[in-house]
PDB file of C-alpha atoms in Angstrom:
ATOM      1  CA  MET A 283      19.480 183.080  86.702  1.00 43.00           C
ATOM      2  CA  LYS A 284      22.671 183.078  84.639  1.00 47.00           C
ATOM      3  CA  THR A 285      23.958 180.009  86.490  1.00 49.00           C
ATOM      4  CA  SER A 286      20.674 178.190  85.914  1.00 47.00           C
ATOM      5  CA  ASP A 287      20.697 179.047  82.192  1.00 45.00           C
ATOM      6  CA  ALA A 288      24.289 177.838  81.860  1.00 46.00           C
ATOM      7  CA  ARG A 289      23.384 174.496  83.424  1.00 50.00           C
ATOM      8  CA  LYS A 290      20.478 174.056  81.012  1.00 46.00           C
ATOM      9  CA  GLN A 291      22.751 174.738  78.060  1.00 46.00           C
ATOM     10  CA  ARG A 292      25.231 172.015  79.009  1.00 61.00           C
ATOM     11  CA  THR A 293      25.135 168.929  76.844  1.00 73.00           C
ATOM     12  CA  LEU A 294      24.805 165.509  78.434  1.00 67.00           C
ATOM     13  CA  ALA A 295      28.441 164.705  77.606  1.00 73.00           C
ATOM     14  CA  ALA A 296      29.702 167.968  79.127  1.00 80.00           C
ATOM     15  CA  GLU A 297      27.629 167.472  82.270  1.00 78.00           C
ATOM     16  CA  THR A 298      28.800 163.876  82.597  1.00 78.00           C
ATOM     17  CA  TRP A 299      32.443 164.930  82.207  1.00 83.00           C
ATOM     18  CA  ARG A 300      31.994 167.716  84.780  1.00 83.00           C
ATOM     19  CA  ARG A 301      30.654 165.223  87.300  1.00 84.00           C
ATOM     20  CA  PHE A 302      33.180 162.515  86.398  1.00 84.00           C
ATOM     21  CA  ARG A 303      36.265 164.688  86.846  1.00 85.00           C
ATOM     22  CA  LYS A 304      35.217 165.518  90.399  1.00 87.00           C
ATOM     23  CA  ASN A 305      35.914 161.881  91.276  1.00 86.00           C
ATOM     24  CA  LYS A 306      39.704 161.936  91.571  1.00 90.00           C
ATOM     25  CA  LEU A 307      39.999 158.175  91.917  1.00 91.00           C
ATOM     26  CA  ALA A 308      37.975 157.553  88.746  1.00 90.00           C
ATOM     27  CA  LEU A 309      40.011 160.209  86.936  1.00 92.00           C
ATOM     28  CA  ALA A 310      43.224 158.451  87.990  1.00 93.00           C
ATOM     29  CA  GLY A 311      41.804 155.175  86.671  1.00 93.00           C
ATOM     30  CA  MET A 312      41.044 156.824  83.327  1.00 93.00           C
ATOM     31  CA  ILE A 313      44.610 158.191  83.123  1.00 94.00           C
ATOM     32  CA  VAL A 314      46.018 154.708  83.788  1.00 94.00           C
ATOM     33  CA  LEU A 315      43.743 153.239  81.124  1.00 93.00           C
ATOM     34  CA  ILE A 316      44.722 155.890  78.549  1.00 94.00           C
ATOM     35  CA  THR A 317      48.397 155.198  79.329  1.00 95.00           C
ATOM     36  CA  LEU A 318      47.870 151.470  78.741  1.00 94.00           C
ATOM     37  CA  VAL A 319      46.102 152.131  75.439  1.00 94.00           C
ATOM     38  CA  LEU A 320      48.993 154.354  74.298  1.00 95.00           C
ATOM     39  CA  ILE A 321      51.489 151.652  75.282  1.00 94.00           C
ATOM     40  CA  ALA A 322      49.541 149.025  73.347  1.00 93.00           C
ATOM     41  CA  LEU A 323      49.305 151.226  70.251  1.00 94.00           C
ATOM     42  CA  SER A 324      53.002 152.099  70.522  1.00 94.00           C
ATOM     43  CA  THR A 325      54.049 148.446  70.518  1.00 93.00           C
ATOM     44  CA  ILE A 326      51.963 147.822  67.411  1.00 93.00           C
ATOM     45  CA  VAL A 327      53.556 150.787  65.628  1.00 94.00           C
ATOM     46  CA  ILE A 328      57.047 149.698  66.712  1.00 94.00           C
ATOM     47  CA  ASP A 329      56.476 146.194  65.323  1.00 92.00           C
ATOM     48  CA  LEU A 330      55.278 147.630  62.014  1.00 93.00           C
ATOM     49  CA  VAL A 331      58.157 150.106  61.713  1.00 93.00           C
ATOM     50  CA  THR A 332      60.915 147.683  62.762  1.00 91.00           C
ATOM     51  CA  ASP A 333      59.409 144.634  61.056  1.00 90.00           C
ATOM     52  CA  ASN A 334      59.204 142.852  64.437  1.00 89.00           C
ATOM     53  CA  ALA A 335      62.937 143.352  65.095  1.00 90.00           C
ATOM     54  CA  ILE A 336      62.374 144.711  68.625  1.00 91.00           C
ATOM     55  CA  TYR A 337      59.890 141.932  69.343  1.00 91.00           C
ATOM     56  CA  ASN A 338      62.217 139.205  68.141  1.00 90.00           C
ATOM     57  CA  ASN A 339      65.386 140.554  69.794  1.00 88.00           C
ATOM     58  CA  TYR A 340      64.084 141.870  73.114  1.00 87.00           C
ATOM     59  CA  VAL A 341      60.693 140.290  73.828  1.00 90.00           C
ATOM     60  CA  ILE A 342      60.976 136.609  72.896  1.00 90.00           C
ATOM     61  CA  LYS A 343      64.732 136.128  72.445  1.00 88.00           C
ATOM     62  CA  GLN A 344      66.162 133.860  75.167  1.00 89.00           C
ATOM     63  CA  ASN A 345      69.429 134.189  77.065  1.00 88.00           C
ATOM     64  CA  LEU A 346      69.665 131.277  79.471  1.00 88.00           C
ATOM     65  CA  ARG A 347      72.995 132.443  80.929  1.00 90.00           C
ATOM     66  CA  LEU A 348      71.207 135.415  82.549  1.00 88.00           C
ATOM     67  CA  ARG A 349      67.991 133.643  83.523  1.00 89.00           C
ATOM     68  CA  LEU A 350      66.172 134.814  86.664  1.00 89.00           C
ATOM     69  CA  GLN A 351      68.391 137.875  87.024  1.00 90.00           C
ATOM     70  CA  GLY A 352      66.759 140.384  89.381  1.00 88.00           C
ATOM     71  CA  PRO A 353      65.839 144.008  88.605  1.00 90.00           C
ATOM     72  CA  SER A 354      68.827 146.162  87.651  1.00 88.00           C
ATOM     73  CA  LYS A 355      69.684 149.319  85.720  1.00 89.00           C
ATOM     74  CA  ALA A 356      70.053 147.313  82.534  1.00 85.00           C
ATOM     75  CA  HIS A 357      66.788 145.425  83.087  1.00 88.00           C
ATOM     76  CA  LEU A 358      64.434 147.416  85.331  1.00 90.00           C
ATOM     77  CA  PHE A 359      62.041 144.494  85.915  1.00 92.00           C
ATOM     78  CA  GLY A 360      64.693 141.787  85.702  1.00 90.00           C
ATOM     79  CA  LEU A 361      64.823 138.730  83.458  1.00 92.00           C
ATOM     80  CA  ASP A 362      62.508 135.720  83.441  1.00 90.00           C
ATOM     81  CA  GLU A 363      63.239 132.005  83.578  1.00 89.00           C
ATOM     82  CA  PHE A 364      64.424 132.043  79.950  1.00 91.00           C
ATOM     83  CA  GLY A 365      66.503 135.216  80.263  1.00 90.00           C
ATOM     84  CA  ARG A 366      63.918 137.425  78.541  1.00 92.00           C
ATOM     85  CA  ASP A 367      63.413 141.046  79.623  1.00 92.00           C
ATOM     86  CA  VAL A 368      60.324 141.193  81.868  1.00 92.00           C
ATOM     87  CA  LEU A 369      59.713 144.901  81.231  1.00 93.00           C
ATOM     88  CA  MET A 370      59.606 144.436  77.468  1.00 93.00           C
ATOM     89  CA  ARG A 371      57.321 141.422  77.807  1.00 93.00           C
ATOM     90  CA  MET A 372      55.030 143.367  80.146  1.00 93.00           C
ATOM     91  CA  LEU A 373      54.761 146.220  77.645  1.00 93.00           C
ATOM     92  CA  TRP A 374      54.064 143.928  74.685  1.00 94.00           C
ATOM     93  CA  ALA A 375      51.544 141.952  76.742  1.00 92.00           C
ATOM     94  CA  VAL A 376      49.353 145.034  77.261  1.00 92.00           C
ATOM     95  CA  ARG A 377      47.892 144.884  73.769  1.00 89.00           C
ATOM     96  CA  TYR A 378      46.830 141.253  74.095  1.00 87.00           C
ATOM     97  CA  SER A 379      45.141 141.642  77.461  1.00 87.00           C
ATOM     98  CA  LEU A 380      43.581 145.068  76.850  1.00 89.00           C
ATOM     99  CA  PHE A 381      42.523 144.743  73.221  1.00 89.00           C
ATOM    100  CA  MET A 382      41.306 141.162  73.529  1.00 89.00           C
ATOM    101  CA  GLY A 383      39.241 142.096  76.577  1.00 90.00           C
ATOM    102  CA  THR A 384      37.784 145.085  74.735  1.00 91.00           C
ATOM    103  CA  ILE A 385      36.980 143.118  71.577  1.00 92.00           C
ATOM    104  CA  ALA A 386      35.369 140.295  73.565  1.00 92.00           C
ATOM    105  CA  ILE A 387      33.148 142.717  75.478  1.00 93.00           C
ATOM    106  CA  ALA A 388      32.283 144.575  72.252  1.00 93.00           C
ATOM    107  CA  LEU A 389      31.070 141.296  70.732  1.00 93.00           C
ATOM    108  CA  SER A 390      29.074 140.347  73.813  1.00 93.00           C
ATOM    109  CA  THR A 391      27.599 143.869  73.970  1.00 92.00           C
ATOM    110  CA  VAL A 392      26.331 143.697  70.379  1.00 93.00           C
ATOM    111  CA  VAL A 393      24.732 140.280  70.865  1.00 94.00           C
ATOM    112  CA  GLY A 394      23.406 141.179  74.326  1.00 93.00           C
ATOM    113  CA  VAL A 395      21.888 144.454  73.073  1.00 92.00           C
ATOM    114  CA  VAL A 396      20.052 142.686  70.241  1.00 92.00           C
ATOM    115  CA  LEU A 397      18.719 139.876  72.443  1.00 92.00           C
ATOM    116  CA  GLY A 398      17.852 142.163  75.361  1.00 92.00           C
ATOM    117  CA  SER A 399      16.079 144.673  73.100  1.00 91.00           C
ATOM    118  CA  ILE A 400      13.977 141.991  71.423  1.00 91.00           C
ATOM    119  CA  ALA A 401      13.095 140.356  74.750  1.00 91.00           C
ATOM    120  CA  GLY A 402      12.183 143.615  76.483  1.00 89.00           C
ATOM    121  CA  TYR A 403      10.279 145.188  73.594  1.00 88.00           C
ATOM    122  CA  TYR A 404       8.165 142.233  72.468  1.00 89.00           C
ATOM    123  CA  GLY A 405       7.779 140.509  75.857  1.00 83.00           C
ATOM    124  CA  LYS A 406       5.546 137.494  76.404  1.00 85.00           C
ATOM    125  CA  VAL A 407       6.715 134.271  74.710  1.00 91.00           C
ATOM    126  CA  THR A 408       9.704 135.911  73.018  1.00 89.00           C
ATOM    127  CA  ASP A 409      10.876 137.335  76.329  1.00 89.00           C
ATOM    128  CA  ASN A 410      10.470 133.993  78.101  1.00 91.00           C
ATOM    129  CA  ILE A 411      12.411 132.023  75.482  1.00 92.00           C
ATOM    130  CA  ILE A 412      15.336 134.445  75.301  1.00 92.00           C
ATOM    131  CA  MET A 413      15.642 135.182  79.010  1.00 92.00           C
ATOM    132  CA  ARG A 414      15.303 131.574  80.131  1.00 91.00           C
ATOM    133  CA  PHE A 415      18.218 130.727  77.848  1.00 92.00           C
ATOM    134  CA  MET A 416      20.143 133.639  79.376  1.00 91.00           C
ATOM    135  CA  ASP A 417      19.291 132.310  82.843  1.00 90.00           C
ATOM    136  CA  VAL A 418      20.790 128.941  81.917  1.00 90.00           C
ATOM    137  CA  LEU A 419      24.035 130.650  80.865  1.00 88.00           C
ATOM    138  CA  LEU A 420      24.012 132.807  84.002  1.00 87.00           C
ATOM    139  CA  ALA A 421      23.678 129.695  86.162  1.00 87.00           C
ATOM    140  CA  ILE A 422      27.157 128.658  84.966  1.00 86.00           C
ATOM    141  CA  PRO A 423      30.055 130.751  86.342  1.00 84.00           C
ATOM    142  CA  SER A 424      31.490 132.836  83.481  1.00 83.00           C
ATOM    143  CA  MET A 425      35.031 131.517  83.980  1.00 84.00           C
ATOM    144  CA  LEU A 426      33.830 127.904  84.005  1.00 86.00           C
ATOM    145  CA  LEU A 427      31.726 128.496  80.886  1.00 86.00           C
ATOM    146  CA  ALA A 428      34.644 130.128  79.058  1.00 87.00           C
ATOM    147  CA  THR A 429      36.949 127.269  80.072  1.00 87.00           C
ATOM    148  CA  ALA A 430      34.480 124.676  78.773  1.00 88.00           C
ATOM    149  CA  ILE A 431      34.067 126.499  75.448  1.00 87.00           C
ATOM    150  CA  VAL A 432      37.819 126.877  74.868  1.00 88.00           C
ATOM    151  CA  ALA A 433      38.427 123.269  75.872  1.00 85.00           C
ATOM    152  CA  ALA A 434      35.812 122.166  73.329  1.00 86.00           C
ATOM    153  CA  LEU A 435      36.857 124.473  70.465  1.00 84.00           C
ATOM    154  CA  GLY A 436      40.623 124.388  71.019  1.00 82.00           C
ATOM    155  CA  THR A 437      43.186 126.941  72.162  1.00 80.00           C
ATOM    156  CA  SER A 438      43.444 129.935  69.829  1.00 82.00           C
ATOM    157  CA  LEU A 439      42.947 133.694  70.024  1.00 83.00           C
ATOM    158  CA  THR A 440      39.649 133.461  68.129  1.00 86.00           C
ATOM    159  CA  ASN A 441      38.267 130.742  70.377  1.00 88.00           C
ATOM    160  CA  VAL A 442      39.264 132.665  73.514  1.00 88.00           C
ATOM    161  CA  LEU A 443      37.424 135.740  72.213  1.00 90.00           C
ATOM    162  CA  ILE A 444      34.344 133.665  71.389  1.00 90.00           C
ATOM    163  CA  ALA A 445      34.382 132.001  74.811  1.00 90.00           C
ATOM    164  CA  ILE A 446      34.710 135.280  76.735  1.00 91.00           C
ATOM    165  CA  ALA A 447      32.070 136.977  74.568  1.00 91.00           C
ATOM    166  CA  ILE A 448      29.521 134.188  75.083  1.00 91.00           C
ATOM    167  CA  SER A 449      30.083 134.130  78.839  1.00 90.00           C
ATOM    168  CA  TYR A 450      29.245 137.865  79.128  1.00 92.00           C
ATOM    169  CA  VAL A 451      26.240 137.998  76.765  1.00 92.00           C
ATOM    170  CA  PRO A 452      23.638 137.247  79.501  1.00 92.00           C
ATOM    171  CA  THR A 453      24.830 140.177  81.638  1.00 90.00           C
ATOM    172  CA  PHE A 454      24.362 142.672  78.807  1.00 92.00           C
ATOM    173  CA  ALA A 455      21.085 141.120  77.674  1.00 92.00           C
ATOM    174  CA  ARG A 456      19.570 141.499  81.139  1.00 92.00           C
ATOM    175  CA  THR A 457      20.887 145.061  81.499  1.00 90.00           C
ATOM    176  CA  VAL A 458      19.388 146.161  78.164  1.00 91.00           C
ATOM    177  CA  ARG A 459      16.127 144.316  78.768  1.00 91.00           C
ATOM    178  CA  ALA A 460      15.626 146.116  82.088  1.00 89.00           C
ATOM    179  CA  SER A 461      16.203 149.500  80.425  1.00 87.00           C
ATOM    180  CA  VAL A 462      13.862 148.680  77.538  1.00 88.00           C
ATOM    181  CA  LEU A 463      11.083 147.630  79.924  1.00 87.00           C
ATOM    182  CA  THR A 464      11.429 150.974  81.709  1.00 86.00           C
ATOM    183  CA  ILE A 465      11.403 153.093  78.549  1.00 86.00           C
ATOM    184  CA  LYS A 466       9.111 151.340  76.043  1.00 83.00           C
ATOM    185  CA  ASP A 467       5.819 152.520  77.605  1.00 80.00           C
ATOM    186  CA  GLN A 468       6.786 156.169  77.966  1.00 83.00           C
ATOM    187  CA  GLU A 469       4.907 158.879  76.075  1.00 84.00           C
ATOM    188  CA  PHE A 470       7.554 159.661  73.453  1.00 83.00           C
ATOM    189  CA  ILE A 471       7.610 155.982  72.447  1.00 83.00           C
ATOM    190  CA  GLU A 472       3.805 155.995  72.128  1.00 83.00           C
ATOM    191  CA  ALA A 473       4.099 159.112  69.975  1.00 86.00           C
ATOM    192  CA  ALA A 474       6.615 157.383  67.714  1.00 82.00           C
ATOM    193  CA  ARG A 475       4.243 154.416  67.310  1.00 82.00           C
ATOM    194  CA  ALA A 476       1.346 156.764  66.511  1.00 85.00           C
ATOM    195  CA  MET A 477       3.463 158.385  63.768  1.00 85.00           C
ATOM    196  CA  GLY A 478       3.949 154.980  62.156  1.00 82.00           C
ATOM    197  CA  ALA A 479       7.570 154.307  63.161  1.00 81.00           C
ATOM    198  CA  SER A 480       8.630 150.685  62.727  1.00 84.00           C
ATOM    199  CA  ASP A 481       9.675 148.534  65.663  1.00 81.00           C
ATOM    200  CA  PHE A 482      13.270 148.550  64.419  1.00 85.00           C
ATOM    201  CA  ARG A 483      13.312 152.361  64.311  1.00 85.00           C
ATOM    202  CA  ILE A 484      11.703 152.684  67.734  1.00 86.00           C
ATOM    203  CA  ILE A 485      14.182 150.286  69.341  1.00 85.00           C
ATOM    204  CA  PHE A 486      17.387 151.613  67.766  1.00 83.00           C
ATOM    205  CA  LYS A 487      16.556 155.311  67.463  1.00 84.00           C
ATOM    206  CA  TYR A 488      14.463 156.015  70.540  1.00 85.00           C
ATOM    207  CA  ILE A 489      14.885 153.259  73.138  1.00 85.00           C
ATOM    208  CA  LEU A 490      18.554 152.231  72.942  1.00 84.00           C
ATOM    209  CA  PRO A 491      20.001 155.791  72.956  1.00 83.00           C
ATOM    210  CA  ASN A 492      18.160 156.307  76.243  1.00 81.00           C
ATOM    211  CA  SER A 493      19.582 153.055  77.604  1.00 81.00           C
ATOM    212  CA  MET A 494      23.241 153.887  77.005  1.00 82.00           C
ATOM    213  CA  ALA A 495      24.142 155.009  80.548  1.00 80.00           C
ATOM    214  CA  PRO A 496      23.901 151.577  82.252  1.00 84.00           C
ATOM    215  CA  LEU A 497      25.325 149.924  79.143  1.00 87.00           C
ATOM    216  CA  ILE A 498      28.463 152.117  79.175  1.00 86.00           C
ATOM    217  CA  VAL A 499      29.056 151.389  82.847  1.00 85.00           C
ATOM    218  CA  GLN A 500      28.481 147.654  82.390  1.00 88.00           C
ATOM    219  CA  SER A 501      30.855 147.585  79.391  1.00 89.00           C
ATOM    220  CA  THR A 502      33.638 149.292  81.359  1.00 88.00           C
ATOM    221  CA  LEU A 503      33.303 146.849  84.230  1.00 88.00           C
ATOM    222  CA  GLY A 504      32.943 143.990  81.745  1.00 90.00           C
ATOM    223  CA  VAL A 505      36.326 144.731  80.156  1.00 92.00           C
ATOM    224  CA  ALA A 506      37.939 144.348  83.586  1.00 90.00           C
ATOM    225  CA  GLY A 507      36.273 140.978  84.045  1.00 90.00           C
ATOM    226  CA  ALA A 508      37.212 139.896  80.527  1.00 91.00           C
ATOM    227  CA  ILE A 509      40.893 140.758  81.088  1.00 91.00           C
ATOM    228  CA  LEU A 510      40.848 138.691  84.270  1.00 90.00           C
ATOM    229  CA  SER A 511      39.176 135.795  82.436  1.00 89.00           C
ATOM    230  CA  ILE A 512      41.737 135.937  79.618  1.00 89.00           C
ATOM    231  CA  ALA A 513      44.559 135.908  82.156  1.00 89.00           C
ATOM    232  CA  GLY A 514      42.899 132.994  83.941  1.00 89.00           C
ATOM    233  CA  LEU A 515      42.541 130.960  80.738  1.00 89.00           C
ATOM    234  CA  SER A 516      46.165 131.667  79.803  1.00 87.00           C
ATOM    235  CA  PHE A 517      47.260 130.665  83.320  1.00 87.00           C
ATOM    236  CA  LEU A 518      45.483 127.336  82.845  1.00 85.00           C
ATOM    237  CA  GLY A 519      47.142 126.859  79.458  1.00 85.00           C
ATOM    238  CA  LEU A 520      43.910 127.406  77.490  1.00 85.00           C
ATOM    239  CA  GLY A 521      44.531 130.987  76.395  1.00 82.00           C
ATOM    240  CA  ILE A 522      47.421 132.720  74.641  1.00 82.00           C
ATOM    241  CA  GLN A 523      50.295 130.287  74.227  1.00 82.00           C
ATOM    242  CA  PRO A 524      54.028 130.951  74.874  1.00 81.00           C
ATOM    243  CA  PRO A 525      56.242 132.550  73.719  1.00 84.00           C
ATOM    244  CA  THR A 526      53.625 135.248  73.029  1.00 85.00           C
ATOM    245  CA  PRO A 527      53.724 137.593  76.053  1.00 89.00           C
ATOM    246  CA  GLU A 528      50.501 137.695  78.079  1.00 88.00           C
ATOM    247  CA  TRP A 529      50.209 138.399  81.784  1.00 90.00           C
ATOM    248  CA  GLY A 530      48.344 135.200  82.633  1.00 89.00           C
ATOM    249  CA  SER A 531      50.729 132.943  80.713  1.00 88.00           C
ATOM    250  CA  MET A 532      53.701 134.801  82.221  1.00 90.00           C
ATOM    251  CA  LEU A 533      52.362 133.998  85.693  1.00 89.00           C
ATOM    252  CA  SER A 534      51.734 130.379  84.749  1.00 87.00           C
ATOM    253  CA  SER A 535      55.267 129.753  83.459  1.00 87.00           C
ATOM    254  CA  ALA A 536      56.843 131.667  86.365  1.00 87.00           C
ATOM    255  CA  ARG A 537      55.054 129.951  89.250  1.00 85.00           C
ATOM    256  CA  SER A 538      57.654 127.178  89.410  1.00 85.00           C
ATOM    257  CA  TYR A 539      60.416 129.758  89.943  1.00 88.00           C
ATOM    258  CA  ILE A 540      58.810 131.972  92.564  1.00 85.00           C
ATOM    259  CA  ARG A 541      61.528 131.175  95.129  1.00 85.00           C
ATOM    260  CA  GLU A 542      64.406 131.805  92.741  1.00 85.00           C
ATOM    261  CA  GLY A 543      62.937 134.927  91.125  1.00 85.00           C
ATOM    262  CA  TRP A 544      60.106 136.704  92.938  1.00 88.00           C
ATOM    263  CA  HIS A 545      59.948 139.441  90.300  1.00 90.00           C
ATOM    264  CA  ILE A 546      58.700 137.218  87.485  1.00 91.00           C
ATOM    265  CA  THR A 547      55.475 136.491  89.379  1.00 90.00           C
ATOM    266  CA  VAL A 548      54.935 139.713  91.322  1.00 92.00           C
ATOM    267  CA  ILE A 549      55.316 142.084  88.358  1.00 92.00           C
ATOM    268  CA  PRO A 550      52.783 140.400  85.991  1.00 92.00           C
ATOM    269  CA  GLY A 551      50.407 140.054  88.940  1.00 91.00           C
ATOM    270  CA  LEU A 552      50.709 143.766  89.665  1.00 93.00           C
ATOM    271  CA  GLY A 553      50.044 144.513  85.991  1.00 92.00           C
ATOM    272  CA  ILE A 554      46.776 142.566  86.109  1.00 93.00           C
ATOM    273  CA  MET A 555      45.765 144.108  89.428  1.00 93.00           C
ATOM    274  CA  ILE A 556      46.473 147.717  88.410  1.00 94.00           C
ATOM    275  CA  THR A 557      44.635 147.361  85.091  1.00 93.00           C
ATOM    276  CA  ILE A 558      41.526 145.814  86.628  1.00 93.00           C
ATOM    277  CA  LEU A 559      41.540 148.311  89.505  1.00 93.00           C
ATOM    278  CA  ALA A 560      41.772 151.219  87.033  1.00 93.00           C
ATOM    279  CA  LEU A 561      38.837 149.884  85.000  1.00 92.00           C
ATOM    280  CA  ASN A 562      36.730 149.238  88.097  1.00 92.00           C
ATOM    281  CA  VAL A 563      37.225 152.673  89.657  1.00 92.00           C
ATOM    282  CA  MET A 564      36.600 154.313  86.270  1.00 91.00           C
ATOM    283  CA  GLY A 565      33.418 152.270  85.890  1.00 88.00           C
ATOM    284  CA  ASP A 566      32.260 153.333  89.346  1.00 87.00           C
ATOM    285  CA  GLY A 567      32.982 156.958  88.438  1.00 87.00           C
ATOM    286  CA  LEU A 568      30.976 156.663  85.206  1.00 86.00           C
ATOM    287  CA  ARG A 569      28.086 155.103  87.087  1.00 84.00           C
ATOM    288  CA  ASP A 570      28.000 158.008  89.533  1.00 82.00           C
ATOM    289  CA  ALA A 571      28.350 160.571  86.734  1.00 82.00           C
ATOM    290  CA  LEU A 572      25.547 159.049  84.670  1.00 78.00           C
ATOM    291  CA  ASP A 573      23.178 158.344  87.591  1.00 68.00           C
ATOM    292  CA  PRO A 574      20.114 160.569  87.066  1.00 55.00           C
ATOM    293  CA  ARG A 575      19.339 160.498  90.800  1.00 56.00           C
ATOM    294  CA  LEU A 576      22.521 162.503  91.448  1.00 53.00           C
ATOM    295  CA  LYS A 577      21.848 165.234  88.865  1.00 50.00           C
ATOM    296  CA  ASN A 578      20.889 167.758  91.513  1.00 45.00           C
TER     297      ASN A 578
END
């Protein structure tokens, strides 16, 4: 009886965390992600404290006499084709890839939640108009859509964020719409309507909070896809421009020197792979932890 009472007293967050931490792979992914966030924040603080001195002297400063030097004690990840320290550029690149991916997915989540909620709650003509437009966007591969948008708007950080956000809106809109369709006819929603609650209040106070589980999982997986898209755009020359360090642009500029310096392509590639893998396994762990069918 005591065990049963203790389980009932657990909050949803505590129960989710208890289930999540049992998945060692997902927990490892979360640790990697937290480490990357701390690195990104640290580089921002260092730039503020040193007035970009570290960035100017160790991240973008060139030394052509030492170009393509392999990993050593002085430079653990070696030097790139312009004699810049690969380790320092990898560390400073974290904030662009991670934060830009997060911001892009946050924007697409907000727009997708609004459109999906309206489509699912009101249905009929409204649902058809919104979802058919989403279907048109879904028919275009997200990377191709983002490339077309950036090519049309021009290469800048803002345009890259807009392009990535637009390409992921349909995914979030469909996810939220499916949850709203499942929840909107339940008894507690009918009770809220009977008490005179407005549609806005019903959607944002009663329906959306009960739709957060799939949205959290989709957002985590979406960040991984957004980071890959940002790297892809930078690789094609449509994303973050040199000398600003970004994993995709580092790969793009290093591909011509892969025979002379293997490290300048392998190391940025590993950075992208490890980050996306960490986000994916953490997303899978969250999905399992939040799945109501596994609550027993």
